[in-house]
Short mmCIF file of C-alpha atoms in Angstrom, two decimals:
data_model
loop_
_atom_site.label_atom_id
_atom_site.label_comp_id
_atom_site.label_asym_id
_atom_site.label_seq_id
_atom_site.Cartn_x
_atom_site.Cartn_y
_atom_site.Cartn_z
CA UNK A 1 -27.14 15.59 -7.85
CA UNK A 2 -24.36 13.66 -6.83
CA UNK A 3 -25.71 9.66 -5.60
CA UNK A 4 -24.39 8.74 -2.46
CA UNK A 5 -20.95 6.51 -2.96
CA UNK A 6 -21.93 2.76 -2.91
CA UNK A 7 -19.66 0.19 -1.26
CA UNK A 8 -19.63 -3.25 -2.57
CA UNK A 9 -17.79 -6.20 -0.16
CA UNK A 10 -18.92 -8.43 2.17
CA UNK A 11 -20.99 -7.90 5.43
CA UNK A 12 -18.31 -7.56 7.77
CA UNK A 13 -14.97 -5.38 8.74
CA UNK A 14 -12.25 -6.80 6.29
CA UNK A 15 -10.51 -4.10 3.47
CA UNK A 16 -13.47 -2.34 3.74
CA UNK A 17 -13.60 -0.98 7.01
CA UNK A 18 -11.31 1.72 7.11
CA UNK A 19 -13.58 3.22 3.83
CA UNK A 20 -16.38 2.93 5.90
CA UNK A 21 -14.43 5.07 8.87
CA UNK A 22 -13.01 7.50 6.73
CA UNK A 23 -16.32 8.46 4.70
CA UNK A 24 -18.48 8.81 8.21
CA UNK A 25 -15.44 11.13 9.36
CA UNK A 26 -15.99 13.02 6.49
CA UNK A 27 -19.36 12.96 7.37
CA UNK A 28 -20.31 11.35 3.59
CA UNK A 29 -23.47 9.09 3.96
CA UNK A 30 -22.98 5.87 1.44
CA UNK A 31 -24.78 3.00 0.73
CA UNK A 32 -23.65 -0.80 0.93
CA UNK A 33 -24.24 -4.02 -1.35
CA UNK A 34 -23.20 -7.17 0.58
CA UNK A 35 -21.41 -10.07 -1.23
CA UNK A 36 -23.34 -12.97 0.39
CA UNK A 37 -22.44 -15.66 -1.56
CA UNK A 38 -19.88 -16.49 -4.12
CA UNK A 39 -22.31 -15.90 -7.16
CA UNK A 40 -22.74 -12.21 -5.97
CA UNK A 41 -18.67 -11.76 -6.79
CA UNK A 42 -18.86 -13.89 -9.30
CA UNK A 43 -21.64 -11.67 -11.18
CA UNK A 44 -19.12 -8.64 -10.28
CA UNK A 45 -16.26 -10.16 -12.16
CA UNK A 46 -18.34 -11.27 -14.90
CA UNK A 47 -20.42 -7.60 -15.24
CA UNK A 48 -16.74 -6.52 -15.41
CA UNK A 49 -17.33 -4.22 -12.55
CA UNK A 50 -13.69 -5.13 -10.65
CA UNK A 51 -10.71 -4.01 -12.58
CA UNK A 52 -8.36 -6.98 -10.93
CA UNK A 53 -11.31 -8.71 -10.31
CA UNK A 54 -11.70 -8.11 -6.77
CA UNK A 55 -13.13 -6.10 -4.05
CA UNK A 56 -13.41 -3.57 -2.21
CA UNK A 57 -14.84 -1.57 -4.85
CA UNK A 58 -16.41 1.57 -4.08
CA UNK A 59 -19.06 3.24 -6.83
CA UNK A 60 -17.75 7.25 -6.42
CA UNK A 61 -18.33 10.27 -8.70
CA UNK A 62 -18.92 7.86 -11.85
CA UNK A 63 -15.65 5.64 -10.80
CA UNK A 64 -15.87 1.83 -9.75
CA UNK A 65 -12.54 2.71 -7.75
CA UNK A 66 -10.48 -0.38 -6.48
CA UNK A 67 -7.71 -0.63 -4.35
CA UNK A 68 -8.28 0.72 -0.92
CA UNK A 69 -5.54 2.45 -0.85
CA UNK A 70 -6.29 4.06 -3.95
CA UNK A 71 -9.85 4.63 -2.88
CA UNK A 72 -8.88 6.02 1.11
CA UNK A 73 -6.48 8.62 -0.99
CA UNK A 74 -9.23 9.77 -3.54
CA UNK A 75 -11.87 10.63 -0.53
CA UNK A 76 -9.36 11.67 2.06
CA UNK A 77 -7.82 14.47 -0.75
CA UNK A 78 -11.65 15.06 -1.47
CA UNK A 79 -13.03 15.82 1.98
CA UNK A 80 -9.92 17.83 2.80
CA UNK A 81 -8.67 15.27 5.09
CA UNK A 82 -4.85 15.21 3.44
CA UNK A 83 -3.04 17.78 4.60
CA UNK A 84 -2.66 21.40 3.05
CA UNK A 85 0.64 20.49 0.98
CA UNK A 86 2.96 17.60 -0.28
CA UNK A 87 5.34 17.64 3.01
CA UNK A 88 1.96 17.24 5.25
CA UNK A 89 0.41 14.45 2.71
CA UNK A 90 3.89 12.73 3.15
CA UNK A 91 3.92 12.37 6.58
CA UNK A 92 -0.03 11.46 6.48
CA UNK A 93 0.66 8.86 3.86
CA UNK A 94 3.99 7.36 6.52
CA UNK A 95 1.59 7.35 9.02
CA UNK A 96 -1.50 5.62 7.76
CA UNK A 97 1.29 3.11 6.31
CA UNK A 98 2.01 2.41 9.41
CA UNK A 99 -1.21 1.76 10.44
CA UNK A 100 -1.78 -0.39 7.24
CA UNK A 101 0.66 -3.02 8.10
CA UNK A 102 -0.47 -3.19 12.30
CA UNK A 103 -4.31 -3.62 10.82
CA UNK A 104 -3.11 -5.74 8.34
CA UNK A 105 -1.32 -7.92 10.94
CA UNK A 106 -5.13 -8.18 13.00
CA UNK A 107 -6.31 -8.62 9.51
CA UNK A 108 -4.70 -11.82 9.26
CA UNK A 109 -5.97 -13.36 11.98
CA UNK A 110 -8.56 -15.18 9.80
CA UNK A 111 -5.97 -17.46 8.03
CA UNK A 112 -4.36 -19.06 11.54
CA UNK A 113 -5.79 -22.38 12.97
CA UNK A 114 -6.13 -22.95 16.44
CA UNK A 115 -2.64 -23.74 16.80
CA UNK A 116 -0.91 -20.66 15.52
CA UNK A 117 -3.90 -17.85 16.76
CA UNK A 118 -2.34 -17.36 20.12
CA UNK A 119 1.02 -16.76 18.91
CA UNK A 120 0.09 -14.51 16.08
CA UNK A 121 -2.26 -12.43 18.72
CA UNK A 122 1.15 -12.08 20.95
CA UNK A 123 2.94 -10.57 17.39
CA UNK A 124 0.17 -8.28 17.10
CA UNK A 125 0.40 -6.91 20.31
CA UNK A 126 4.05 -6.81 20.26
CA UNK A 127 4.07 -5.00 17.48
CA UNK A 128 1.67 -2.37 17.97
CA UNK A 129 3.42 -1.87 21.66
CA UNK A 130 6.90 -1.33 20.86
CA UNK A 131 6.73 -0.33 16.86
CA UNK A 132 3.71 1.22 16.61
CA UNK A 133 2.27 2.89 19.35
CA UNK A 134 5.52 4.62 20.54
CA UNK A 135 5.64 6.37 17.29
CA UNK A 136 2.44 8.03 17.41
CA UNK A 137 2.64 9.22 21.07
CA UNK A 138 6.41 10.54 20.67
CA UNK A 139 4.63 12.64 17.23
CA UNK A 140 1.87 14.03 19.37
CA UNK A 141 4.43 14.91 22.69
CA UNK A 142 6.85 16.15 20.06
CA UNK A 143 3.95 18.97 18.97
CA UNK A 144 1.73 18.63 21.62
CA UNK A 145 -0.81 19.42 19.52
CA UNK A 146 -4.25 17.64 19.22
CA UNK A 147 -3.77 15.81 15.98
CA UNK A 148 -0.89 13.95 14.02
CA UNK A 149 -0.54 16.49 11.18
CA UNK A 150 -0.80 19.84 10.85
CA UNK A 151 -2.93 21.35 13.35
CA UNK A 152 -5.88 19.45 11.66
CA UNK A 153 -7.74 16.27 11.74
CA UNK A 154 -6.25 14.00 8.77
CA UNK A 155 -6.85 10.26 7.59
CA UNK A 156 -3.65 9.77 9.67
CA UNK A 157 -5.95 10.42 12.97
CA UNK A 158 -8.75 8.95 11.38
CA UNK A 159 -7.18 5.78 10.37
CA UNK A 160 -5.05 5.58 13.99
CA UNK A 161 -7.81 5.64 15.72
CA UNK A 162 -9.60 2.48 14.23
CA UNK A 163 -6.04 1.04 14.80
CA UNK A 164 -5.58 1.75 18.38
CA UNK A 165 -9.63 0.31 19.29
CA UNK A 166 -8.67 -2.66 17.46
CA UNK A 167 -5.76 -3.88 18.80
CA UNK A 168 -8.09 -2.62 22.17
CA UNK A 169 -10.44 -5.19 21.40
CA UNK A 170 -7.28 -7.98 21.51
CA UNK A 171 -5.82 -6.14 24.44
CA UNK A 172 -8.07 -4.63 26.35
CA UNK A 173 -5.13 -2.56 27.58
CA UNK A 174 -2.94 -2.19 25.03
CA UNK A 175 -2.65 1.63 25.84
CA UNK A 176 -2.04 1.65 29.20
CA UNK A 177 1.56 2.91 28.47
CA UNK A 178 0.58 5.40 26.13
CA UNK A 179 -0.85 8.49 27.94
CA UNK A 180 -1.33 10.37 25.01
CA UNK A 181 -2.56 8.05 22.89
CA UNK A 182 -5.10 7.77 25.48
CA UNK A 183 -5.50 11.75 25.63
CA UNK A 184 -5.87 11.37 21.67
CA UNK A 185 -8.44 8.36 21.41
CA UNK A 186 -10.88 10.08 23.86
CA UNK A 187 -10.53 13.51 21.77
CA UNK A 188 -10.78 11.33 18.52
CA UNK A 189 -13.95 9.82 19.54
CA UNK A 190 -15.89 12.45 20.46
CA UNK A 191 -15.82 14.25 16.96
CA UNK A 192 -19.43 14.30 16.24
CA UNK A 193 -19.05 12.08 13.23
CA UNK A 194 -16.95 9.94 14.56
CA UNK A 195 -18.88 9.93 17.94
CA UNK A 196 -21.67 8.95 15.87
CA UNK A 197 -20.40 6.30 13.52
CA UNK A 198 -18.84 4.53 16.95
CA UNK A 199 -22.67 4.39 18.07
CA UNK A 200 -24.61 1.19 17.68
CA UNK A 201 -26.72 1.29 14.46
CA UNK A 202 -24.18 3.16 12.60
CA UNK A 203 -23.08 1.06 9.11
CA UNK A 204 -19.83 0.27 11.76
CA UNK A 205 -18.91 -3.47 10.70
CA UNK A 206 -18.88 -5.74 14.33
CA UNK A 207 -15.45 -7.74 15.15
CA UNK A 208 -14.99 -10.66 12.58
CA UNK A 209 -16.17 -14.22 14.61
CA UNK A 210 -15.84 -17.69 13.45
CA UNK A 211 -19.30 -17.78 11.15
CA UNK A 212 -17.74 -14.36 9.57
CA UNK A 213 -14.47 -16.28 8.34
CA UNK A 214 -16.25 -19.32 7.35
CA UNK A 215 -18.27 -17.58 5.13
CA UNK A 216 -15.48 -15.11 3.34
CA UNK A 217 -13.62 -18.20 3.32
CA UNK A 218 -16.42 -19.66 1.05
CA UNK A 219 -16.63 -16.21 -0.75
CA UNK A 220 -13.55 -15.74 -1.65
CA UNK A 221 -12.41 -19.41 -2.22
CA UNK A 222 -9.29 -19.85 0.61
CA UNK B 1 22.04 23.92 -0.35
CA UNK B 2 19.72 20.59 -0.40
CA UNK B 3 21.87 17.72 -1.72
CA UNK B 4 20.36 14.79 -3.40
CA UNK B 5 18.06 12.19 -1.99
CA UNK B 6 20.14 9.38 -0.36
CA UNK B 7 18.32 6.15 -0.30
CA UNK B 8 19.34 3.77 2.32
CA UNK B 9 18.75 -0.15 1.34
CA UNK B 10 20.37 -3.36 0.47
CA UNK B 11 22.43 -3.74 -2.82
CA UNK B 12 19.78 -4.55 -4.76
CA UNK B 13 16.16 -4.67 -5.97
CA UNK B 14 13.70 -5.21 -3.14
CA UNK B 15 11.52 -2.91 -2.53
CA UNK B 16 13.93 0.29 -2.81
CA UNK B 17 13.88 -0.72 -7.04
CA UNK B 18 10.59 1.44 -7.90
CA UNK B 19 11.83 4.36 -5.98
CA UNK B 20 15.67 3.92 -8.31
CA UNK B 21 13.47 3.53 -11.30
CA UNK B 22 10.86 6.73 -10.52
CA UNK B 23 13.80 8.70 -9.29
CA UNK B 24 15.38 7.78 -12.79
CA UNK B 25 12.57 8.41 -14.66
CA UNK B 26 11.80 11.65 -13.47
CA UNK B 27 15.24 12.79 -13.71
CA UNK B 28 16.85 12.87 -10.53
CA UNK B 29 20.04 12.20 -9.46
CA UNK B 30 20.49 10.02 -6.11
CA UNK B 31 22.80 8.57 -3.38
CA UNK B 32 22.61 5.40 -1.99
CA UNK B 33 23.84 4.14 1.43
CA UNK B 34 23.97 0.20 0.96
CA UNK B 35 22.87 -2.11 4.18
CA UNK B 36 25.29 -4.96 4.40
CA UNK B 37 25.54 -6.12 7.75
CA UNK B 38 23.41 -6.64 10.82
CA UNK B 39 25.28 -4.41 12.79
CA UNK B 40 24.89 -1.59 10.03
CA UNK B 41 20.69 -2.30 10.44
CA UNK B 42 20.95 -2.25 14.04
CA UNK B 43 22.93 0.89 14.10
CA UNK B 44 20.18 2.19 11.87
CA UNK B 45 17.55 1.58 14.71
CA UNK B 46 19.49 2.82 16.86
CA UNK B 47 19.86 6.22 15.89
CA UNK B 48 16.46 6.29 15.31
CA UNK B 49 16.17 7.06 11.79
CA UNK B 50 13.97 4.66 10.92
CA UNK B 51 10.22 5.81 11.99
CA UNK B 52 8.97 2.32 12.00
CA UNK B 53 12.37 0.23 12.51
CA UNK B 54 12.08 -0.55 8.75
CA UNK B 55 13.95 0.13 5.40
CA UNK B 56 13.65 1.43 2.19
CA UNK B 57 14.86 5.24 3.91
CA UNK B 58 14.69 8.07 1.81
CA UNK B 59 16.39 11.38 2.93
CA UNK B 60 14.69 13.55 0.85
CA UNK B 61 13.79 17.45 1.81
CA UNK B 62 14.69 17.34 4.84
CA UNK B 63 12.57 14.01 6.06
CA UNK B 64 13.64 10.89 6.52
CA UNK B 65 10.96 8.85 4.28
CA UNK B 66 9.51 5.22 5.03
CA UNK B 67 7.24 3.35 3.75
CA UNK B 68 7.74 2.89 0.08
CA UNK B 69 4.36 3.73 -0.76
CA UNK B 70 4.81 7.02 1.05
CA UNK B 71 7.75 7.80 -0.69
CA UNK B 72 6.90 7.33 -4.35
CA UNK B 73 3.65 9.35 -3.33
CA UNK B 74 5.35 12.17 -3.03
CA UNK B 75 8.09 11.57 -5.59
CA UNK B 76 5.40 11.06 -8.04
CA UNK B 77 3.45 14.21 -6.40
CA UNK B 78 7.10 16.46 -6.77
CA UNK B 79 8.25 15.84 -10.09
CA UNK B 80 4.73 15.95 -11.95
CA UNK B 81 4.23 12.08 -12.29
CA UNK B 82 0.78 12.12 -10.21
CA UNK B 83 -1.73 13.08 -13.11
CA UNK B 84 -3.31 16.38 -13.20
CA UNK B 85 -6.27 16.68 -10.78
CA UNK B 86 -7.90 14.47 -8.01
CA UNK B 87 -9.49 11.45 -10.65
CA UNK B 88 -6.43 11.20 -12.74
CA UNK B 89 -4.43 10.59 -9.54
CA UNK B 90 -7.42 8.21 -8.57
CA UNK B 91 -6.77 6.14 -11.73
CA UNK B 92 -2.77 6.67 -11.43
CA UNK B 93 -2.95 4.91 -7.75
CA UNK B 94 -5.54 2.25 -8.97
CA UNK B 95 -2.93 1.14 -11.54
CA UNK B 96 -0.12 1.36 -8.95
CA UNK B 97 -2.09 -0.72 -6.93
CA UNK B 98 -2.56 -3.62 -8.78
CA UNK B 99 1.41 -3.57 -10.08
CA UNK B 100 2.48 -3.30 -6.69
CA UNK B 101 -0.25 -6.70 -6.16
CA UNK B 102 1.41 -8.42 -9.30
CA UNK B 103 5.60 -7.23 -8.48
CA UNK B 104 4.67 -8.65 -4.62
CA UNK B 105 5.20 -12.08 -5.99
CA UNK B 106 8.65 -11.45 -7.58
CA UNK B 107 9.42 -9.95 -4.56
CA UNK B 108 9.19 -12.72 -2.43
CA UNK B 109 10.02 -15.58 -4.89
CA UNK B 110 13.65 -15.43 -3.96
CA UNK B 111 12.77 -16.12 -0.54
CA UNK B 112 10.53 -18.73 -1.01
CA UNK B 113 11.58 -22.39 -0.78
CA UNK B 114 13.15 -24.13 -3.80
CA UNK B 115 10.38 -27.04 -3.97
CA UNK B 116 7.91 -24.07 -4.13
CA UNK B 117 9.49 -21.61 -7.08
CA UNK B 118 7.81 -23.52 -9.81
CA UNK B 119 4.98 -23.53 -8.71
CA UNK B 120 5.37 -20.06 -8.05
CA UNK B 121 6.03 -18.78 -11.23
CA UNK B 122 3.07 -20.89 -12.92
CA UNK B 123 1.05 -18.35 -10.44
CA UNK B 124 3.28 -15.33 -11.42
CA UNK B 125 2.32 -16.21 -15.14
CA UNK B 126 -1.40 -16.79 -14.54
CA UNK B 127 -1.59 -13.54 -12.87
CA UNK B 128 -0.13 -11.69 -14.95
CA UNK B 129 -1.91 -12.63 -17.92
CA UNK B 130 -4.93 -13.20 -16.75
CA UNK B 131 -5.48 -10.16 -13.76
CA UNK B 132 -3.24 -7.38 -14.31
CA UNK B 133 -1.89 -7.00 -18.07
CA UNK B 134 -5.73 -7.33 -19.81
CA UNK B 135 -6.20 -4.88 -17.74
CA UNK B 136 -3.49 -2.36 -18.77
CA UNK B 137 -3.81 -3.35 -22.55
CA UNK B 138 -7.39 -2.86 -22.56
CA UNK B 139 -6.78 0.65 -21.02
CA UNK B 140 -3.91 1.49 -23.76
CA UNK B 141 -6.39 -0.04 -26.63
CA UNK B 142 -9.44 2.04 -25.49
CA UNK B 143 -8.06 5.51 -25.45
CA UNK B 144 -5.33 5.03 -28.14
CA UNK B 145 -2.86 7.06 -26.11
CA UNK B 146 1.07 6.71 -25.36
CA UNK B 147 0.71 6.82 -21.54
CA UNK B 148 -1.86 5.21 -19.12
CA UNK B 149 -3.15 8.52 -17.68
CA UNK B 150 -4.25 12.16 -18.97
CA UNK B 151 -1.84 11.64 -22.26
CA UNK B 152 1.68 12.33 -20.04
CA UNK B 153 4.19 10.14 -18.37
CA UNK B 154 3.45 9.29 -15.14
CA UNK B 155 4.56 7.54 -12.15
CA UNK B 156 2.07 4.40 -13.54
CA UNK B 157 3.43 4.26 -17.04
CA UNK B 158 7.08 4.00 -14.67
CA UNK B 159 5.86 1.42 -12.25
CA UNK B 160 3.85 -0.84 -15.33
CA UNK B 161 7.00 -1.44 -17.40
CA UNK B 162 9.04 -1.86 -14.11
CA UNK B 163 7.09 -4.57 -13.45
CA UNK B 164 6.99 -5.74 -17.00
CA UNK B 165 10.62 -6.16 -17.53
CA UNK B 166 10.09 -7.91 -13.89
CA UNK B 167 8.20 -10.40 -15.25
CA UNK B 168 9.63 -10.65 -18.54
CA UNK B 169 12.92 -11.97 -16.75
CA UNK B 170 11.15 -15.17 -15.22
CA UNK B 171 9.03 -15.86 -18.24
CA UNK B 172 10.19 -14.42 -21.27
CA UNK B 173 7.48 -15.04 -23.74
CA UNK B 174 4.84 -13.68 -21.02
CA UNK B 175 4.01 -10.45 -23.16
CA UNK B 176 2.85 -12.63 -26.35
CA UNK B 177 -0.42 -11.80 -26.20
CA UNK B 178 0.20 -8.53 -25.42
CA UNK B 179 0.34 -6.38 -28.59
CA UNK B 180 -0.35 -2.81 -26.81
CA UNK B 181 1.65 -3.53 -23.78
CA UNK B 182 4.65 -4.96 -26.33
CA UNK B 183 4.36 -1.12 -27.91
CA UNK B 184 4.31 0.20 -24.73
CA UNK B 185 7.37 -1.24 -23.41
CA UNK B 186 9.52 -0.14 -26.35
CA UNK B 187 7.88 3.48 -26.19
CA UNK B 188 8.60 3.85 -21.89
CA UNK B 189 11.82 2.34 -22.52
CA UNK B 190 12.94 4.94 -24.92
CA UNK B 191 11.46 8.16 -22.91
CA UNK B 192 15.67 9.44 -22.55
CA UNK B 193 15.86 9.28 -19.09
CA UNK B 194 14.56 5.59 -18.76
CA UNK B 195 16.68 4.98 -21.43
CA UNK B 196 19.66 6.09 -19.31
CA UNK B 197 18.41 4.02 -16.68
CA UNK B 198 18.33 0.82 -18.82
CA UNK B 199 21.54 0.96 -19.95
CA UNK B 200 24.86 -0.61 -18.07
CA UNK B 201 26.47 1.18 -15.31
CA UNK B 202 22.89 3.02 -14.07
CA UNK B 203 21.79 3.03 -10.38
CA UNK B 204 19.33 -0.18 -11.66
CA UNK B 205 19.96 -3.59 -9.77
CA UNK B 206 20.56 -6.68 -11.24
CA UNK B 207 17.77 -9.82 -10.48
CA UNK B 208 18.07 -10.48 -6.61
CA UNK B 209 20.68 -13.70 -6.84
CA UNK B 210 22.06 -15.99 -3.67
CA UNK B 211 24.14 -13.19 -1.79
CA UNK B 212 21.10 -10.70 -2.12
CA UNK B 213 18.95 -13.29 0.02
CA UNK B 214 21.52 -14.05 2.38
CA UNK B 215 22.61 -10.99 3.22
CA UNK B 216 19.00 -9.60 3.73
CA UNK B 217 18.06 -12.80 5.70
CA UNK B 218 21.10 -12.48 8.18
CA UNK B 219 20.41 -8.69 8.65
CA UNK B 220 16.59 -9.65 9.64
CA UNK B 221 17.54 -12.34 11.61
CA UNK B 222 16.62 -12.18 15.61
#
């Protein structure tokens, strides 16, 4: 009997979050080991569990897989969540690119001061406004169908999604432009194991505050 | 009658090289459209070719790829380079991964300031021989094998001496204790159609110089 996949990082959103998303879409239970303090990555490293010596690392069908985009690929293709063919897993793969870099943008938020935050909150927003978000509504009018690829939910929607309520929770309304997008979160949400990984309880990871930073910063020595 | 793949980029490396060099290495012939002027780029967006208002562009099959990841995804996934079944392509993009991690620092070297590029490539040399080559010559001592993955050629065994040769060129000596990966290099380099590529008068880029930063600077520039 296969053990449940077992997520090592720390207790918070991070590199790890869109794992987390992707395995409750799939409806895949997993368990989590929090990095508290630096000794707990420093005993990874040194147990040789992290093949570049750093996390996320996620325990899967005898792997320590690193890399999230390495690891995303291996469960999405898994759980059937990557399109039927090459031409479909292309387009997924563009997509959740995309995604990638507007996360990674909120993702960086951590490393400004007080100085540079509100700027770099106006880029995000920006970004996601006119690069972003018009490209994902213009695919979904262009097909009119109710998800990005192929008549089928995909780690494109999956991964969109946690995009679109995350640059929400910047903006509160970020969308307003973006009637389908709209359309599309509310359908989104409402697939039952999405639904119920957006409930309180779930292993969901809460926006990263102040404490959260100072103590990755300590973690992971920036 | 589907012509070639036409790849759309600046005159030079950036991050267009690993598609040249996987392209190469699996045999196929290309086109390439060269960005070099701010007008050209603009154009570009324009005509809304470019999904996310970003080069490298691939025209390949019909689509018109973005996102380098994306396209040497399914590059790797056409022409055979992506391993044999789901964990072989697990290990293939773990490997990719971490190159991509180690050959993000030569990327941006030539941009970075001129007080800062020694420092720089003290870190480019620490990484690399302390993160991300023990790592591949531990994997080419344990299983004895000519290739990183499943005993074939594959996109990783394409992207690791890429990235070699990368680093090779700012710090020549950086493979000395490096007896597998040494072996390795002169094994990839003679697979024929890397050896093609290596030689004079192939689609291969010289090291980004002066021109190569202005020119990409001025056609980025609001």
């Amino acid at each position: 009997m296969a053990a449940k996949p077992k997520l090592h990082y720390v207790n918070g959103r991070g590199k790890m979050e869109s794992i987390r998303w992707l395995l409750a879409a799939a409806g895949v239970e997993f368990e989590e080991q929090f990095i508290e303090k630096k000794e707990d990555l420093e005993k990874l490293r040194s147990d040789g569990d992290l093949l570049f010596q750093q996390v996320p690392m996620v325990e899967i069908d005898g792997m320590k897989m690193v890399q999230t985009r390495a690891i995303l690929a291996y469960i999405a293709a898994k759980y059937n969540l990557y399109g039927k063919d090459l031409k479909e897993r292309a387009w997924i793969d563009m997509y959740v690119e995309g995604t990638t870099d507007l996360m990674g943008l909120i993702m960086q938020l951590i490393f400004q001061t007080a100085d540079t935050r509100e700027k770099h909150l106006a880029l995000i927003i920006e970004r996601a406004t006119t690069r972003y978000f018009p490209v994902y509504e213009k695919v979904l009018k262009s097909h009119g169908q109710d998800y990005l690829v192929g008549n089928k939910l995909s780690w494109a929607d999956v991964h969109l999604l946690e995009a679109i309520l995350m640059v929400e929770e910047c903006k509160a309304d970020a969308l307003s432009a973006f009637p389908l997008l709209q359309a599309f979160k509310g359908r989104i949400s409402n697939i039952p194991t999405i639904k119920k990984f957006l409930q309180p309880g779930s292993q969901r990871k809460p926006p990263p505050d102040d404490k959260f930073f100072a103590s990755a910063r300590k973690i992971f020595s920036f | 009658m589907s012509g070639k793949p036409r790849l759309t980029y600046f005159n030079g490396r950036g991050r267009m090289e690993p598609v040249r060099w996987l392209l190469a290495a699996a045999g196929v012939e290309f086109e390439e459209n060269f960005l070099e002027t701010k007008e050209q780029y603009e154009k570009l967006i324009k005509d809304g070719v470019l999904l996310f208002q970003q080069v490298p562009l691939v025209e390949i099959d019909g689509m018109k790829m973005v996102q380098t990841r994306a396209i040497l995804s399914y590059i790797a996934g056409k022409y055979n380079l992506y391993g044999k079944d789901l964990k072989e392509r697990a290990l293939i993009d773990m490997y990719v991964e971490g190159i991509t991690d180690l050959m993000q620092m030569i990327l941006m070297y030539p941009f970075s300031p001129p007080e800062a590029k020694e420092k720089n490539i003290e870190s480019l040399k620490e990484r690399a021989t302390t993160r991300y080559f023990p790592v591949f010559e531990k994997v080419l001592k344990q299983h004895g094998q000519d290739f990183l993955v499943g005993n074939k050629l594959s996109w990783a065994d394409v992207q690791l001496i890429e990235a070699i040769l990368a680093v090779e060129e700012k710090i020549p000596t950086v493979l000395s204790g490096f007896p597998q990966l040494q072996a390795f290099k002169v094994r990839i380099s003679n697979v024929p159609a890397i050896k093609k590529f290596l030689q004079p008068g192939s689609q291969r880029k010289p090291p980004p110089d002066e021109h190569y930063v202005e020119t990409v600077l001025k056609t980025f520039k609001k």
